[in-house]
Coordinates of N, CA, C and O in Angstrom, one line a residue:
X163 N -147.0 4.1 40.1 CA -147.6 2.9 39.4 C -146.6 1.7 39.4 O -147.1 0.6 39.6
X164 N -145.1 2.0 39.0 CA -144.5 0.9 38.9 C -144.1 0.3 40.4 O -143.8 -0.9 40.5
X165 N -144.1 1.2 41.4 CA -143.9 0.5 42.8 C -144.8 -0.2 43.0 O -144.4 -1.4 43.2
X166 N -146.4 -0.1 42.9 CA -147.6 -0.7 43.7 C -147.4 -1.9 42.2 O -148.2 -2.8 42.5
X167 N -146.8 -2.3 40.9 CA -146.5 -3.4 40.2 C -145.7 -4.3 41.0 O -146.0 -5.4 41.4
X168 N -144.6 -3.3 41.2 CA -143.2 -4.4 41.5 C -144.2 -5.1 43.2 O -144.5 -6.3 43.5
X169 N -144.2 -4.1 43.7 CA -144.9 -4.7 44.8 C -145.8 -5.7 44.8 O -145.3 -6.6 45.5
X170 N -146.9 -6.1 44.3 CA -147.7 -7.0 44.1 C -147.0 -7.8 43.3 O -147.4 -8.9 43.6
X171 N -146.2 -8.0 42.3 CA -145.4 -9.1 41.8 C -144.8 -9.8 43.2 O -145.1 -10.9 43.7
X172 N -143.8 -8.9 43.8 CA -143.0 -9.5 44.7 C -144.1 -10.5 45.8 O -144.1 -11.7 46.1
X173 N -144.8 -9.5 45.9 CA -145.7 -10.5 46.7 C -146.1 -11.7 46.2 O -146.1 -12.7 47.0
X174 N -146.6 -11.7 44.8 CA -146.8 -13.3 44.2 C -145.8 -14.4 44.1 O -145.8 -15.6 44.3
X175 N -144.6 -13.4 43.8 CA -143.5 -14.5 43.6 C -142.9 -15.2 45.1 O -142.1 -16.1 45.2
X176 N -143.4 -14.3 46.4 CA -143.3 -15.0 47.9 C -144.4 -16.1 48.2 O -144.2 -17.2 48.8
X177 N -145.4 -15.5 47.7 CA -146.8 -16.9 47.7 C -146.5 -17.6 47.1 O -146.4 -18.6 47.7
X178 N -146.1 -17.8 45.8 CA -145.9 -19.3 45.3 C -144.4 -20.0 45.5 O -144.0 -21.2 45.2
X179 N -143.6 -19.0 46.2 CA -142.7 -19.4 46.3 C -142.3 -20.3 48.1 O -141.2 -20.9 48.3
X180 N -143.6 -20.3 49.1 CA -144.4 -20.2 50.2 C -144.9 -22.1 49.6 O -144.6 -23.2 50.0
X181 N -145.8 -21.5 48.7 CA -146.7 -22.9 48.5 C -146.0 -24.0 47.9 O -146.3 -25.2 48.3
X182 N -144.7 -23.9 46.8 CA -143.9 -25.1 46.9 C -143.1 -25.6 47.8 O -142.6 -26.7 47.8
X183 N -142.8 -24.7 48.8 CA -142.1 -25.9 49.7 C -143.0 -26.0 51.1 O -142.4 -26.0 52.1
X184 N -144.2 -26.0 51.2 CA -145.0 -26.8 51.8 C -145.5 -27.7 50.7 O -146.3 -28.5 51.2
X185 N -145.5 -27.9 49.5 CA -145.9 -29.1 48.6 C -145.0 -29.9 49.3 O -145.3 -30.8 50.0
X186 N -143.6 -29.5 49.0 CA -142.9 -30.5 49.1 C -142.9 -31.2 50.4 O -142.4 -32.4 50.5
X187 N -143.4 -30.7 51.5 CA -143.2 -31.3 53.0 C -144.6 -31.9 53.2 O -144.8 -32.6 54.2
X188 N -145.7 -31.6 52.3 CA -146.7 -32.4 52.4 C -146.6 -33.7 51.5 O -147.3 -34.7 51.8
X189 N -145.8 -33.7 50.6 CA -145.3 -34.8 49.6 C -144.7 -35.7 50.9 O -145.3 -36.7 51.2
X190 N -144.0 -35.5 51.4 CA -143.2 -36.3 52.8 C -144.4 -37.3 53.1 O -144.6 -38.4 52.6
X191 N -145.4 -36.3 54.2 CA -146.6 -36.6 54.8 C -147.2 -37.7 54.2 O -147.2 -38.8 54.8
X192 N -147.7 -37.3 53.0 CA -148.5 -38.1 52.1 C -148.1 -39.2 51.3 O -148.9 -39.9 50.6
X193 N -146.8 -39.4 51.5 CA -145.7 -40.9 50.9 C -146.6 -42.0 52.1 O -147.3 -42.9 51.9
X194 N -146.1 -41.3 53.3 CA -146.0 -42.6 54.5 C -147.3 -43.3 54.2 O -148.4 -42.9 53.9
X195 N -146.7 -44.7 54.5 CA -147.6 -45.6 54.4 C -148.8 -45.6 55.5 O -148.7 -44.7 56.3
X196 N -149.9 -46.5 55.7 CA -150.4 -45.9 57.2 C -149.6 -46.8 58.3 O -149.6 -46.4 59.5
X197 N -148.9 -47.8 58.0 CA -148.1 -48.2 58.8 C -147.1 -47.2 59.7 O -147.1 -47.0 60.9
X198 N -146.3 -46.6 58.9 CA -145.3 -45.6 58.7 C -146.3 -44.5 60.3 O -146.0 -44.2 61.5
X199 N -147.2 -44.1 59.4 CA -148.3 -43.3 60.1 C -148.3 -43.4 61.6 O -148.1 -42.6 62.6
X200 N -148.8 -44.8 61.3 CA -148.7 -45.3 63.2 C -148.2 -45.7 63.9 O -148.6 -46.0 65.0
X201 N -146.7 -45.9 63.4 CA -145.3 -45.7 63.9 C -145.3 -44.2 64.9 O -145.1 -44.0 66.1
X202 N -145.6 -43.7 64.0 CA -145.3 -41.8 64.3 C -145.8 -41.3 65.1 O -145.3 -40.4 65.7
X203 N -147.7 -42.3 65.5 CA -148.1 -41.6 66.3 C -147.7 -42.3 67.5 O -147.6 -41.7 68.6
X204 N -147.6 -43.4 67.4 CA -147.2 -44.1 68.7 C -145.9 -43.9 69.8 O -145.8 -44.1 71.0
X205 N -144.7 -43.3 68.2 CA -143.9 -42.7 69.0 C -144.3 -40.8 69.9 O -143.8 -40.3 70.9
X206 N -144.9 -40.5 69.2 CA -145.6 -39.1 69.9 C -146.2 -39.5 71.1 O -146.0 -38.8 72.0
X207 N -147.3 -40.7 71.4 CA -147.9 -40.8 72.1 C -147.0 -40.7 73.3 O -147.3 -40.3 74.4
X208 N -145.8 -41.2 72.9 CA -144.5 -41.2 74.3 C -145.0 -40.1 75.0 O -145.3 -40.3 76.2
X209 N -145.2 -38.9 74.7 CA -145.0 -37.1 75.4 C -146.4 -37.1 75.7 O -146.8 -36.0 76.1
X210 N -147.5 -38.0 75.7 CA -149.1 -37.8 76.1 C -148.6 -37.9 77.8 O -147.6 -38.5 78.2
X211 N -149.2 -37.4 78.5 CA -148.9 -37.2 79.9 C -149.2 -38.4 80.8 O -148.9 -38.6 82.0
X212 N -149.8 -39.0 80.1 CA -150.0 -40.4 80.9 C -149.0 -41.4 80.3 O -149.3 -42.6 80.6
X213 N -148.2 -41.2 79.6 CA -147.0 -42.2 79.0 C -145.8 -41.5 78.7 O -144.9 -41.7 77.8
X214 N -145.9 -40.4 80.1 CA -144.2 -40.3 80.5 C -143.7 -41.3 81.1 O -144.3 -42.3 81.5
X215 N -142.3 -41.0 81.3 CA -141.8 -41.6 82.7 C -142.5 -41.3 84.2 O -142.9 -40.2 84.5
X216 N -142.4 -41.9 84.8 CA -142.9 -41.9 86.1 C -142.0 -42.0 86.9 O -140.9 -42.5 86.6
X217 N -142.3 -41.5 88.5 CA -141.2 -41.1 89.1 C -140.0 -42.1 89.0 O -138.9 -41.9 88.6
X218 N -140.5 -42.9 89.3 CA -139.7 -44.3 89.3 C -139.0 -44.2 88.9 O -137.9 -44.0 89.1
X219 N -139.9 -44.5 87.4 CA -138.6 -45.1 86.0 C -137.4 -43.9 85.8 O -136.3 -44.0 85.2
X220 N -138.1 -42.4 86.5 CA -136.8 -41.5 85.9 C -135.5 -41.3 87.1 O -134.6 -40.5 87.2
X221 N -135.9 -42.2 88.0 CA -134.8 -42.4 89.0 C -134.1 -43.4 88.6 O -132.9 -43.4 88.8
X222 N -134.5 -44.4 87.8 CA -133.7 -45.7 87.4 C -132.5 -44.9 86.6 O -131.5 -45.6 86.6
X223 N -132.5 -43.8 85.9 CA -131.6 -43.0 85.1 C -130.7 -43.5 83.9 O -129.5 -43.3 83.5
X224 N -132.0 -44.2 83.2 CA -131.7 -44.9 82.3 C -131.8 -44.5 80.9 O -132.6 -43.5 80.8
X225 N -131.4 -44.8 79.8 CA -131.9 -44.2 78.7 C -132.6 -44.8 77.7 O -133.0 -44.3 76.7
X226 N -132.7 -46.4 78.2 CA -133.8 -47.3 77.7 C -135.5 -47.2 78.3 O -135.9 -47.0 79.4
X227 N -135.9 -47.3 77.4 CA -137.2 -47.1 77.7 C -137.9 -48.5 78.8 O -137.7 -49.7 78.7
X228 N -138.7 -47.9 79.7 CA -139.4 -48.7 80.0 C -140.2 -49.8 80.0 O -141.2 -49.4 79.3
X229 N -140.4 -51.0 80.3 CA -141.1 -51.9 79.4 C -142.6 -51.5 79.0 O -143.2 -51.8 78.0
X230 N -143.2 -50.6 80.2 CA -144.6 -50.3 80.1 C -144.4 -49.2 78.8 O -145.3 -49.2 78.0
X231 N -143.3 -48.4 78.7 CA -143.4 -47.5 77.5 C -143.0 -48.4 76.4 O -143.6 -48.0 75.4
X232 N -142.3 -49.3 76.3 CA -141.9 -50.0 75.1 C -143.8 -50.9 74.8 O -144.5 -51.3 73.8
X233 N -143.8 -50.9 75.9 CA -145.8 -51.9 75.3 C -146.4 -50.8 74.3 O -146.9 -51.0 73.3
X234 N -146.2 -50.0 74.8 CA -146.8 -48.9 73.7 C -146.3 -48.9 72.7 O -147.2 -48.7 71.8
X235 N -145.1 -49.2 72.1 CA -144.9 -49.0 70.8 C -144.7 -50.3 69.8 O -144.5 -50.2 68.6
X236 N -145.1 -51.5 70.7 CA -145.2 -52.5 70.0 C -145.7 -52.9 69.0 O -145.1 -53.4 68.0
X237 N -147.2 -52.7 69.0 CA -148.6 -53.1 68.2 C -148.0 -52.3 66.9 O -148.2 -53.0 65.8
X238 N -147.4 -50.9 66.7 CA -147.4 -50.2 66.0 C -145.9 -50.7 65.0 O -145.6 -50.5 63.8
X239 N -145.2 -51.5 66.0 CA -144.1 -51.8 65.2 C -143.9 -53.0 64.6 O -143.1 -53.2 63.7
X240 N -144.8 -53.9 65.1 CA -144.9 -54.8 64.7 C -145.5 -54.9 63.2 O -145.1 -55.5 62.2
X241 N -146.9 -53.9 63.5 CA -148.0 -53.7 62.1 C -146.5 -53.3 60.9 O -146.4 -53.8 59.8
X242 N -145.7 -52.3 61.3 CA -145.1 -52.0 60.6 C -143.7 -53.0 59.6 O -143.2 -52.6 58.5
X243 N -143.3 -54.1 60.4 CA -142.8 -54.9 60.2 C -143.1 -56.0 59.2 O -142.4 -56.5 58.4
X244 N -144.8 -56.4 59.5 CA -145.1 -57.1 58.9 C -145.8 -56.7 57.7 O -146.7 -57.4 57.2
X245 N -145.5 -55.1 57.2 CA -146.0 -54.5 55.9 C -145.1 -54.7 55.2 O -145.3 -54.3 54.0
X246 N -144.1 -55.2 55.4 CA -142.8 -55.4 54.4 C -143.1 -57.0 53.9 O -142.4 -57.5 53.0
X247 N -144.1 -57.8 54.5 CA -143.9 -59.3 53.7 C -143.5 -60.2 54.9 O -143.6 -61.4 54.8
X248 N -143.1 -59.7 56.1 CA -142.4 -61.0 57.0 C -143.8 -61.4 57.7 O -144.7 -60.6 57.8
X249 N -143.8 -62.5 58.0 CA -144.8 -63.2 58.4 C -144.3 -63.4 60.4 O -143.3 -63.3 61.1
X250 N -145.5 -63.7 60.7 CA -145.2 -63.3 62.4 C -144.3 -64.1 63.0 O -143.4 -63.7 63.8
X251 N -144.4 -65.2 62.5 CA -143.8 -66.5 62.6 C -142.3 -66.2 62.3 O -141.4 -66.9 62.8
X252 N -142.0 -65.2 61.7 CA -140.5 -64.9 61.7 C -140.1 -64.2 62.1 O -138.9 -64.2 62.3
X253 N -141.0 -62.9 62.4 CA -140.7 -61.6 63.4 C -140.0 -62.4 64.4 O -138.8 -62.4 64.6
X254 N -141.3 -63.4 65.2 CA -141.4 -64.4 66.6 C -140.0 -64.6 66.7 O -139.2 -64.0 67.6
X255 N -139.6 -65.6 65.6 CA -138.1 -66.2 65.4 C -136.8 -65.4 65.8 O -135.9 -65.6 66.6
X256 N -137.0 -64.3 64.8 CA -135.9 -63.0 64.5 C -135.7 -62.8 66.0 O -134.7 -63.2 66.6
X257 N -136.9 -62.2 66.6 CA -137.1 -61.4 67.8 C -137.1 -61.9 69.0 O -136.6 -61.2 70.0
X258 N -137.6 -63.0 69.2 CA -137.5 -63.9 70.3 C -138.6 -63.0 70.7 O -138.3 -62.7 71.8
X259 N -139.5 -62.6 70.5 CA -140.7 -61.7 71.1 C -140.1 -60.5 71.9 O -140.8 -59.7 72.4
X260 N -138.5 -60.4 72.1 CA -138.5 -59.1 72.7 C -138.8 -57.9 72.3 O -138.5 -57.8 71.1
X261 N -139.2 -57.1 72.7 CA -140.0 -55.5 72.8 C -139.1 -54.6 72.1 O -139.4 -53.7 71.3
X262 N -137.4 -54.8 72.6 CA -136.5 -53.7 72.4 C -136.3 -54.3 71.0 O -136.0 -53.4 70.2
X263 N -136.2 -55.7 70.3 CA -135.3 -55.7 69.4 C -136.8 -55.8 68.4 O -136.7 -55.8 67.1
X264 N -137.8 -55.9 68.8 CA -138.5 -55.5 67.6 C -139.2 -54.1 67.0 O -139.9 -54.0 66.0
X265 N -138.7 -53.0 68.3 CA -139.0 -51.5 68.4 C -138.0 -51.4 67.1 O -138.4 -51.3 66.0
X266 N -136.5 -51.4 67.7 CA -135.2 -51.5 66.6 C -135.2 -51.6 65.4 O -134.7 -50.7 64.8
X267 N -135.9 -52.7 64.8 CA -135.7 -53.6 64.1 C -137.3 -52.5 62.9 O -137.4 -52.5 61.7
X268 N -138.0 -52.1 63.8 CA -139.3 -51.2 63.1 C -138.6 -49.6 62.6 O -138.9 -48.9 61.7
X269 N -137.3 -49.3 63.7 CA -137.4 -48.2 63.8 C -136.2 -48.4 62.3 O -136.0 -47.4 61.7
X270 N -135.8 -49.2 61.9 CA -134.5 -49.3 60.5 C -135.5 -49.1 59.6 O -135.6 -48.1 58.8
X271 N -136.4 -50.3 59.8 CA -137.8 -50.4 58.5 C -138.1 -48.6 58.2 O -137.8 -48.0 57.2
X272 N -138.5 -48.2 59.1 CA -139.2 -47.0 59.3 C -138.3 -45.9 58.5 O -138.8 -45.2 57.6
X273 N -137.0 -46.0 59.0 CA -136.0 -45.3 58.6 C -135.5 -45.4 57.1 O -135.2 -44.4 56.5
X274 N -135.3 -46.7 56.6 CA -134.9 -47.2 55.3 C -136.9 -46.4 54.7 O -136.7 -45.2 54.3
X275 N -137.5 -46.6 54.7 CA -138.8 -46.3 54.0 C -138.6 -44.6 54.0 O -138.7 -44.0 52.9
X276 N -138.2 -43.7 55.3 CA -138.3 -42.4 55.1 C -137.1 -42.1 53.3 O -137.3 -41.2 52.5
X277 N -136.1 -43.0 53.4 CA -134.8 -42.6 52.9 C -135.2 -42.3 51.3 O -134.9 -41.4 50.5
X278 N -136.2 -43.7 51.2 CA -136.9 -44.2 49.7 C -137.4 -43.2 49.4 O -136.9 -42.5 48.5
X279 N -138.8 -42.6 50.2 CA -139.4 -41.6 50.3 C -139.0 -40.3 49.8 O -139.6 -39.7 49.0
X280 N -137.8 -40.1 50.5 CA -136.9 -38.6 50.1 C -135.9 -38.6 49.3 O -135.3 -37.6 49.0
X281 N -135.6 -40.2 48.6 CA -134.8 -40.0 46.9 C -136.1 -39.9 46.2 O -135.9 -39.5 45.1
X282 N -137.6 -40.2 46.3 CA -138.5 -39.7 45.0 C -138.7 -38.8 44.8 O -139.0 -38.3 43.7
X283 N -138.6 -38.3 46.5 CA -139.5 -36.5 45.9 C -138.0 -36.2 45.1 O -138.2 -35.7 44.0
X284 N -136.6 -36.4 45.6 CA -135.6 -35.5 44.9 C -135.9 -35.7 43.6 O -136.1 -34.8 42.9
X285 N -135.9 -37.3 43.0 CA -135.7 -37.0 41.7 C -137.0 -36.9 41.2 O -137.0 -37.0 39.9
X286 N -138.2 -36.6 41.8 CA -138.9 -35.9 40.7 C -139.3 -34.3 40.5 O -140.2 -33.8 39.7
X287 N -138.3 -33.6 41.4 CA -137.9 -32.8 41.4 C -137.0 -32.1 40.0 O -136.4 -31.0 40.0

């Protein structure tokens, strides 16, 4: 009797011990802004099979992205840029409209916002 106890205890204290730290990695999830969001997918969309490299671009043997692949991540970084308060007009400015330095320039935002994100959950931990 006290085996099939300890047993089913142990088992409870693996389940809830299971369910908080998927809390906590859904806490992650559920911080991101939808900005944030569509950063994330746009960088995934990289690996969709029609927005690999192509033969071409992977003979150039480069490790910058392509411009047709940097089009893709524009729209998404830009939205993301201008969720912080900057107005287009100064992205324009900042950026000179280039592709690489406003990917950059999304991917700090992106990054500084994960950082914020992961001192709350700590301290409300």
């Amino acid at each position: 009797m006290k085996k099939l106890f300890l047993s089913a205890a142990f088992a409870a204290l693996t389940l809830v011990s299971c369910n908080n730290e998927g809390t906590a990695v859904n806490t992650v999830e559920t911080m991101k802004t939808p900005q944030m969001e569509n950063f994330d997918k746009a960088f995934k969309s990289l690996g969709d099979p029609q927005n690999r490299p192509t033969e071409e671009e992977r003979k150039r043997n480069t490790s910058e992205l392509s411009d047709r692949r940097k089009a893709l991540l524009v729209p998404a970084s830009k939205e993301l840029i201008l969720s912080t308060g900057i107005t287009e007009t100064e992205l324009m400015r900042k950026t000179g409209g280039d592709m690489s330095q406003i990917i950059v320039w999304a991917t700090q935002i992106y990054m500084q916002k994960s950082d914020e994100i992961r001192k709350n959950i700590k301290s409300d931990q």
